[in-house]
Tab-separated table of C-alpha atoms in Angstrom:
chain	number	residue	atom	x	y	z
A	165	MET	CA	0.000	0.000	0.000
A	166	TYR	CA	2.736	2.471	0.967
A	167	ARG	CA	4.728	1.647	-2.156
A	168	THR	CA	1.724	2.541	-4.298
A	169	PHE	CA	1.306	5.784	-2.344
A	170	PHE	CA	5.007	6.532	-2.784
A	171	ARG	CA	4.886	5.857	-6.500
A	172	LEU	CA	1.768	7.959	-7.072
A	173	ILE	CA	2.368	10.829	-4.644
A	174	PHE	CA	5.724	11.132	-2.877
A	175	GLN	CA	7.854	10.229	-5.891
A	176	HIS	CA	6.511	13.278	-7.732
A	177	MET	CA	7.107	15.684	-4.830
A	178	ASP	CA	10.306	17.521	-4.029
A	179	PRO	CA	12.128	15.114	-1.653
A	180	GLU	CA	12.686	17.671	1.096
A	181	LYS	CA	9.078	18.835	0.927
A	182	ALA	CA	7.874	15.224	1.106
A	183	HIS	CA	10.130	14.662	4.117
A	184	HIS	CA	8.638	17.595	5.996
A	185	LEU	CA	5.103	16.478	5.114
A	186	ALA	CA	5.645	12.927	6.383
A	187	PHE	CA	7.546	14.261	9.384
A	188	GLY	CA	4.574	16.424	10.309
A	189	TRP	CA	2.182	13.464	10.122
A	190	ILE	CA	4.450	11.424	12.397
A	191	ARG	CA	4.694	14.213	14.984
A	192	ARG	CA	0.945	14.813	15.000
A	193	ALA	CA	0.190	11.107	15.426
A	194	ALA	CA	2.610	10.884	18.352
A	195	ARG	CA	0.885	13.828	20.067
A	196	THR	CA	-2.560	12.173	19.859
A	197	PRO	CA	-2.932	9.735	22.799
A	198	VAL	CA	-5.372	7.138	21.408
A	199	LEU	CA	-3.929	7.270	17.903
A	200	ARG	CA	-0.315	6.863	19.020
A	201	THR	CA	-1.234	3.819	21.130
A	202	PHE	CA	-2.968	2.208	18.157
A	203	VAL	CA	-0.107	3.016	15.778
A	204	ALA	CA	2.533	1.666	18.159
A	205	ALA	CA	0.561	-1.541	18.677
A	206	ALA	CA	0.311	-2.038	14.911
A	207	LEU	CA	3.815	-0.972	13.875
A	208	ALA	CA	6.008	-1.713	16.877
A	209	PRO	CA	5.285	-5.216	18.200
A	210	ARG	CA	8.024	-6.405	20.540
A	211	TYR	CA	10.025	-9.622	20.238
A	212	GLN	CA	11.546	-10.764	23.495
A	213	GLU	CA	14.341	-12.601	21.694
A	214	LEU	CA	15.539	-9.328	20.131
A	215	ARG	CA	16.081	-7.524	23.433
A	216	THR	CA	19.491	-5.930	23.352
A	217	GLU	CA	21.919	-4.540	25.909
A	218	ALA	CA	24.354	-1.972	24.580
A	219	LEU	CA	25.989	1.257	25.727
A	220	GLY	CA	24.694	0.664	29.234
A	221	ARG	CA	21.079	0.538	28.053
A	222	ARG	CA	18.458	-2.169	27.686
A	223	MET	CA	16.624	-1.806	24.388
A	224	HIS	CA	13.620	-3.534	22.834
A	225	GLY	CA	15.846	-4.532	19.935
A	226	PRO	CA	18.963	-3.551	17.993
A	227	PHE	CA	17.414	-1.459	15.215
A	228	GLY	CA	17.526	2.313	15.445
A	229	LEU	CA	16.988	5.434	13.397
A	230	ALA	CA	20.210	6.900	12.044
A	231	ALA	CA	21.042	10.575	12.444
A	232	GLY	CA	19.784	12.903	9.726
A	233	PHE	CA	16.063	12.231	9.851
A	234	ASP	CA	15.251	14.082	13.087
A	235	LYS	CA	17.863	16.814	13.126
A	236	ASN	CA	16.225	18.977	15.792
A	237	ALA	CA	14.777	16.443	18.268
A	238	THR	CA	11.175	17.154	17.346
A	239	ALA	CA	9.900	13.628	16.641
A	240	ILE	CA	11.648	11.259	19.048
A	241	ASP	CA	8.392	9.759	20.314
A	242	GLY	CA	7.045	9.600	16.776
A	243	MET	CA	9.962	7.502	15.571
A	244	ALA	CA	9.762	5.252	18.664
A	245	MET	CA	6.045	4.869	17.896
A	246	LEU	CA	6.993	3.519	14.455
A	247	GLY	CA	9.189	0.840	16.029
A	248	PHE	CA	12.736	2.194	16.125
A	249	ASP	CA	14.500	0.747	19.167
A	250	HIS	CA	16.742	3.778	19.525
A	251	VAL	CA	16.646	7.208	17.938
A	252	GLU	CA	19.727	9.229	17.058
A	253	ILE	CA	18.995	12.920	16.577
A	254	GLY	CA	21.135	15.454	14.727
A	255	THR	CA	23.556	16.203	13.413
A	256	VAL	CA	23.480	19.200	15.790
A	257	THR	CA	26.043	22.012	15.582
A	258	ALA	CA	27.026	24.577	18.211
A	259	GLN	CA	25.571	27.426	16.169
A	260	PRO	CA	22.245	27.304	14.310
A	261	GLN	CA	22.672	27.144	10.554
A	262	PRO	CA	20.373	26.894	7.543
A	263	GLY	CA	22.476	24.333	5.694
A	264	ASN	CA	23.306	24.418	2.022
A	265	PRO	CA	21.122	26.091	-0.608
A	266	LYS	CA	18.199	24.088	-1.959
A	267	LYS	CA	17.811	21.843	-3.919
A	268	ARG	CA	19.914	19.579	-1.713
A	269	LEU	CA	18.159	16.212	-1.442
A	270	PHE	CA	17.725	13.816	-4.367
A	271	ARG	CA	16.088	10.413	-4.779
A	272	LEU	CA	17.723	7.731	-6.912
A	273	VAL	CA	14.618	5.551	-7.072
A	274	PRO	CA	15.922	2.736	-9.317
A	275	ASP	CA	18.880	2.352	-6.958
A	276	ARG	CA	16.847	2.691	-3.718
A	277	ALA	CA	19.219	5.460	-2.733
A	278	LEU	CA	19.434	9.118	-1.765
A	279	ILE	CA	21.995	11.847	-2.356
A	280	ASN	CA	22.042	14.691	0.119
A	281	ARG	CA	24.092	17.806	0.598
A	282	MET	CA	21.982	19.200	3.425
A	283	GLY	CA	24.957	20.707	5.235
A	284	PHE	CA	23.921	20.121	8.864
A	285	ASN	CA	20.835	22.344	8.740
A	286	ASN	CA	19.675	22.543	12.366
A	287	ASP	CA	18.499	24.871	15.143
A	288	GLY	CA	21.802	24.786	17.027
A	289	SER	CA	22.751	22.964	20.209
A	290	ALA	CA	21.293	25.560	22.612
A	291	ALA	CA	17.810	25.311	21.080
A	292	VAL	CA	17.968	21.517	20.836
A	293	ALA	CA	19.127	21.272	24.455
A	294	ASP	CA	16.173	23.405	25.576
A	295	ARG	CA	13.814	21.191	23.587
A	296	LEU	CA	15.221	18.029	25.147
A	297	ALA	CA	15.087	19.511	28.640
A	298	ALA	CA	11.392	20.318	28.200
A	299	ARG	CA	10.540	16.911	26.756
A	300	THR	CA	8.272	14.459	28.570
A	301	PRO	CA	8.829	11.071	26.882
A	302	VAL	CA	5.764	9.089	25.820
A	303	PHE	CA	7.565	5.951	24.633
A	304	ARG	CA	10.653	4.454	26.234
A	305	THR	CA	13.549	4.672	23.835
A	306	THR	CA	17.305	5.157	23.857
A	307	LEU	CA	18.341	8.601	22.665
A	308	GLY	CA	21.566	9.241	20.807
A	309	VAL	CA	22.775	12.785	20.130
A	310	ASN	CA	24.983	13.286	17.076
A	311	ILE	CA	27.132	16.444	17.043
A	312	GLY	CA	29.118	18.064	14.260
A	313	LYS	CA	31.131	21.175	13.398
A	314	THR	CA	29.480	24.494	12.594
A	315	LYS	CA	30.312	25.346	8.973
A	316	VAL	CA	31.643	28.871	9.634
A	317	VAL	CA	33.975	27.688	12.394
A	318	PRO	CA	37.548	27.236	11.115
A	319	GLU	CA	39.036	23.765	11.330
A	320	GLU	CA	41.562	24.898	13.936
A	321	GLU	CA	38.678	25.938	16.213
A	322	ALA	CA	36.663	22.744	15.713
A	323	ILE	CA	37.436	21.290	19.131
A	324	GLY	CA	35.902	24.245	20.953
A	325	ASP	CA	32.841	24.026	18.723
A	326	TYR	CA	32.280	20.347	19.560
A	327	VAL	CA	32.924	21.001	23.252
A	328	THR	CA	30.244	23.700	23.309
A	329	SER	CA	27.665	21.272	21.917
A	330	THR	CA	28.817	18.561	24.313
A	331	GLU	CA	28.385	20.819	27.324
A	332	ARG	CA	24.866	21.699	26.214
A	333	LEU	CA	23.658	18.280	25.114
A	334	ALA	CA	25.483	15.541	27.032
A	335	ALA	CA	23.087	15.627	29.976
A	336	HIS	CA	20.187	14.778	27.668
A	337	ALA	CA	21.936	11.974	25.756
A	338	ASP	CA	21.913	8.246	26.436
A	339	TYR	CA	24.930	8.239	24.143
A	340	LEU	CA	26.860	10.904	22.247
A	341	VAL	CA	28.243	10.656	18.714
A	342	VAL	CA	31.055	12.745	17.242
A	343	ASN	CA	30.358	13.089	13.524
A	344	VAL	CA	33.525	13.758	11.539
A	345	SER	CA	32.426	11.981	8.387
A	346	SER	CA	29.776	14.014	6.570
A	347	PRO	CA	30.987	15.090	3.119
A	348	ASN	CA	28.818	18.217	3.170
A	349	THR	CA	30.766	20.440	5.591
A	350	PRO	CA	34.068	21.612	4.063
A	351	GLY	CA	37.081	20.201	5.874
A	352	LEU	CA	35.064	18.035	8.249
A	353	ARG	CA	36.417	14.723	7.011
A	354	ASN	CA	39.959	15.958	7.674
A	355	LEU	CA	39.132	15.476	11.351
A	356	GLN	CA	39.037	11.701	10.807
A	357	ALA	CA	42.830	11.698	10.613
A	358	VAL	CA	44.081	10.285	13.901
A	359	ASP	CA	46.290	13.297	14.665
A	360	HIS	CA	43.187	15.511	14.574
A	361	LEU	CA	40.756	12.960	15.960
A	362	ARG	CA	42.693	12.150	19.146
A	363	PRO	CA	42.572	15.652	20.687
A	364	LEU	CA	38.977	16.142	19.510
A	365	LEU	CA	37.660	12.957	21.091
A	366	THR	CA	39.720	13.548	24.242
A	367	ALA	CA	38.232	17.033	24.629
A	368	VAL	CA	34.677	15.813	24.046
A	369	ARG	CA	35.155	12.987	26.553
A	370	GLU	CA	36.455	15.424	29.168
A	371	ALA	CA	33.602	17.862	28.478
A	372	ALA	CA	30.983	15.122	28.835
A	373	ASP	CA	32.515	13.933	32.111
A	374	ARG	CA	32.758	17.484	33.415
A	375	THR	CA	29.157	18.261	32.484
A	376	VAL	CA	27.496	15.012	33.579
A	377	THR	CA	28.865	13.832	36.905
A	378	ASP	CA	26.239	11.279	37.993
A	379	ARG	CA	26.821	8.839	35.120
A	380	ARG	CA	29.159	8.162	32.223
A	381	VAL	CA	27.738	9.230	28.861
A	382	PRO	CA	28.897	6.695	26.230
A	383	LEU	CA	30.909	8.296	23.416
A	384	LEU	CA	31.057	7.021	19.836
A	385	VAL	CA	32.594	8.274	16.604
A	386	LYS	CA	30.985	7.991	13.164
A	387	ILE	CA	33.276	7.325	10.220
A	388	ALA	CA	33.018	7.443	6.448
A	389	PRO	CA	32.982	4.426	4.127
A	390	ASP	CA	35.570	6.186	1.962
A	391	LEU	CA	38.410	5.803	4.459
A	392	ALA	CA	41.326	3.680	3.317
A	393	ASP	CA	41.690	0.377	5.146
A	394	ALA	CA	44.806	1.599	6.970
A	395	ASP	CA	42.877	4.624	8.234
A	396	ILE	CA	40.030	2.389	9.428
A	397	ASP	CA	42.563	0.373	11.406
A	398	ALA	CA	44.022	3.565	12.847
A	399	VAL	CA	40.597	4.787	13.998
A	400	ALA	CA	39.882	1.381	15.546
A	401	ASP	CA	43.191	1.454	17.428
A	402	LEU	CA	42.523	5.008	18.583
A	403	ALA	CA	39.073	4.036	19.850
A	404	LEU	CA	40.646	1.332	21.992
A	405	GLU	CA	43.417	3.638	23.164
A	406	LEU	CA	40.980	6.345	24.283
A	407	GLY	CA	38.416	3.972	25.746
A	408	LEU	CA	35.653	4.995	23.348
A	409	ASP	CA	32.390	3.153	23.735
A	410	GLY	CA	31.748	2.546	20.064
A	411	ILE	CA	32.177	3.266	16.367
A	412	ILE	CA	29.361	3.858	13.886
A	413	ALA	CA	30.115	2.463	10.441
A	414	THR	CA	29.325	4.168	8.176
A	415	ASN	CA	28.198	7.575	6.978
A	416	THR	CA	27.348	8.417	3.356
A	417	THR	CA	29.833	7.980	0.516
A	418	ILE	CA	31.162	10.369	-2.091
A	419	ALA	CA	31.943	7.412	-4.384
A	420	ARG	CA	29.697	6.642	-7.360
A	421	ASP	CA	29.495	3.087	-8.669
A	422	PRO	CA	29.315	3.006	-12.477
A	423	ALA	CA	26.618	0.333	-12.119
A	424	LEU	CA	24.099	2.791	-10.654
A	425	LYS	CA	20.892	2.705	-12.711
A	426	SER	CA	19.546	6.188	-12.074
A	427	ASP	CA	19.725	9.185	-14.392
A	428	PRO	CA	23.406	10.234	-14.643
A	429	ALA	CA	22.378	13.812	-13.923
A	430	LEU	CA	21.141	12.669	-10.511
A	431	VAL	CA	24.006	10.265	-9.898
A	432	ASN	CA	26.502	13.084	-10.444
A	433	GLU	CA	24.882	15.479	-7.989
A	434	VAL	CA	27.348	16.607	-5.325
A	435	GLY	CA	26.719	15.150	-1.888
A	436	GLY	CA	26.707	11.979	0.146
A	437	LEU	CA	25.150	8.859	-1.344
A	438	SER	CA	23.173	6.644	1.040
A	439	GLY	CA	20.918	3.637	0.717
A	440	ALA	CA	21.408	0.303	-0.997
A	441	PRO	CA	24.532	1.192	-3.050
A	442	VAL	CA	26.607	1.894	0.056
A	443	GLY	CA	25.726	-1.426	1.678
A	444	ASP	CA	28.623	-3.555	0.473
A	445	ARG	CA	31.311	-1.074	1.486
A	446	SER	CA	29.671	-0.367	4.844
A	447	LEU	CA	29.632	-4.096	5.550
A	448	GLU	CA	33.315	-4.360	4.581
A	449	VAL	CA	34.218	-1.542	6.974
A	450	LEU	CA	32.211	-3.170	9.756
A	451	ARG	CA	33.955	-6.507	9.245
A	452	ARG	CA	37.347	-4.841	9.314
A	453	LEU	CA	36.520	-2.973	12.500
A	454	TYR	CA	35.294	-6.092	14.289
A	455	ALA	CA	38.395	-8.016	13.242
A	456	ARG	CA	40.397	-5.230	14.884
A	457	VAL	CA	38.412	-4.517	18.062
A	458	GLY	CA	36.289	-7.623	18.618
A	459	ASP	CA	33.860	-7.321	21.506
A	460	ARG	CA	35.845	-4.643	23.305
A	461	ILE	CA	33.687	-1.780	22.014
A	462	THR	CA	30.194	-1.516	20.528
A	463	LEU	CA	29.954	-1.401	16.755
A	464	VAL	CA	26.916	0.131	15.075
A	465	GLY	CA	26.225	-0.970	11.508
A	466	VAL	CA	24.521	1.546	9.224
A	467	GLY	CA	24.448	2.112	5.486
A	468	GLY	CA	22.437	0.188	2.926
A	469	ILE	CA	20.257	-1.718	5.386
A	470	THR	CA	16.842	-2.407	3.855
A	471	THR	CA	15.820	-5.962	4.703
A	472	ALA	CA	15.997	-8.238	7.723
A	473	GLU	CA	18.704	-10.167	5.891
A	474	ASP	CA	20.779	-6.988	5.571
A	475	ALA	CA	20.402	-6.435	9.312
A	476	TRP	CA	21.241	-10.064	10.118
A	477	GLN	CA	24.429	-9.901	8.034
A	478	ARG	CA	25.521	-6.790	9.954
A	479	ILE	CA	25.005	-8.597	13.255
A	480	LEU	CA	26.962	-11.645	12.122
A	481	ALA	CA	29.711	-9.275	10.946
A	482	GLY	CA	30.016	-7.685	14.385
A	483	ALA	CA	27.318	-5.039	14.881
A	484	THR	CA	25.579	-5.013	18.242
A	485	LEU	CA	23.315	-2.224	17.030
A	486	ILE	CA	22.098	-1.409	13.533
A	487	GLN	CA	20.556	1.724	12.075
A	488	GLY	CA	18.677	2.810	8.986
A	489	TYR	CA	17.282	5.903	7.354
A	490	SER	CA	17.236	5.929	3.544
A	491	ALA	CA	15.208	2.726	3.188
A	492	PHE	CA	12.508	4.256	5.392
A	493	ILE	CA	11.746	6.641	2.522
A	494	TYR	CA	11.096	3.702	0.192
A	495	GLU	CA	9.667	1.124	2.610
A	496	GLY	CA	7.382	3.359	4.674
A	497	PRO	CA	5.880	3.024	8.146
A	498	PHE	CA	5.720	-0.797	8.197
A	499	TRP	CA	9.489	-1.060	7.677
A	500	CYS	CA	10.457	-1.550	11.341
A	501	ARG	CA	7.722	-4.125	11.842
A	502	ALA	CA	8.887	-6.191	8.855
A	503	LEU	CA	12.542	-5.926	9.803
A	504	HIS	CA	11.969	-6.980	13.410
A	505	LYS	CA	9.787	-9.900	12.356
A	506	GLY	CA	12.373	-11.110	9.845
A	507	LEU	CA	15.248	-10.659	12.266
A	508	ALA	CA	13.452	-12.628	14.989
A	509	ALA	CA	12.765	-15.445	12.499
A	510	ARG	CA	16.433	-15.576	11.487
A	511	LEU	CA	17.540	-15.776	15.088
A	512	ARG	CA	15.065	-18.599	15.834
A	513	ASN	CA	16.337	-20.552	12.825
A	514	SER	CA	19.991	-19.990	13.698
A	515	PRO	CA	22.282	-21.944	16.021
A	516	TYR	CA	22.516	-18.958	18.373
A	517	ALA	CA	20.565	-18.851	21.625
A	518	THR	CA	20.539	-15.056	21.820
A	519	LEU	CA	21.124	-12.095	19.550
A	520	ALA	CA	24.268	-11.292	21.532
A	521	ASP	CA	25.624	-14.744	20.647
A	522	ALA	CA	25.199	-13.941	16.962
A	523	VAL	CA	27.220	-10.706	17.100
A	524	GLY	CA	30.459	-11.279	15.222
A	525	ALA	CA	29.690	-14.969	14.740
A	526	GLU	CA	31.077	-15.102	11.211
A	527	HIS	CA	34.527	-14.147	12.549
A	528	LYS	CA	34.371	-16.777	15.290
A	529	GLN	CA	33.496	-19.475	12.772
A	530	VAL	CA	36.535	-18.570	10.690
A	531	THR	CA	38.876	-18.718	13.661
A	532	ALA	CA	37.312	-21.799	15.287
């Protein structure tokens, strides 16, 4: 039903306008008591076998909403209502910014993909912090807060910019993510180099600890799929050295596979490509990370996840948590329900007693 609606209506709308329209429907449904209960019952059934412990939290399952969909923390309950087991808001910057000029979001329908060059459009960390402080949760969910660099801030002042957002937002976060991998903020990806990343992550860790004294806020870093293998290894080693809680693999890619089926004019738009075409590389990066860090930190698999099988392969490759975004545009509101059902079936038909047993299992089979 949704696919017909998408084909007849959404596909012919400007992608950003369609996003805001759907986003408004989700928020309104979550604010309506009887309706939100009915929607959650229909779209978010719980499977006991999928219960997950990660980052110091107990979650209904491993599947969450990736950053980018709810940039300003305005629909957390709405996304939980649809079945996401955790919700990552942002990317949030220290200063409010409008993002890049429109048009900046493009659908590659034949490839089940998106290209975006949004440019971290958001209300700024002060406004988002106020919104989170005033929030009364309706649905229990784990909240991640993804922070990035304000565009006008020079690279040499990036650490202070991230620290400002950390000081404002850490108290409201179940976990915090340092985003250094978006291709849409000039110079941002330079911060993935270990020499830049070490002082940045150290400063954010210290700021979170200084700001939140009654608990430890887990800290993760999100990396790009375009990193060379040696750089992936270096980030993994740095994460262990600094005692990071996790790595999110991966963000969007600037690469363009010649096999993409969409109109070349769309394929060649500047920005980060997400969705199905990034899946293979994201899975490769995840496998490489797990081979390097094992179970010592939490890995979050994101990029190209559409089906329950995609999610299952990420878990076997080493992801404790998984995330999606782009496929939601194409699959619609029943996506979480279908993915959870399929994931539970795969676990029941596997040799693993629990989902935790399945994490990284393909590596253990190789070394057994």
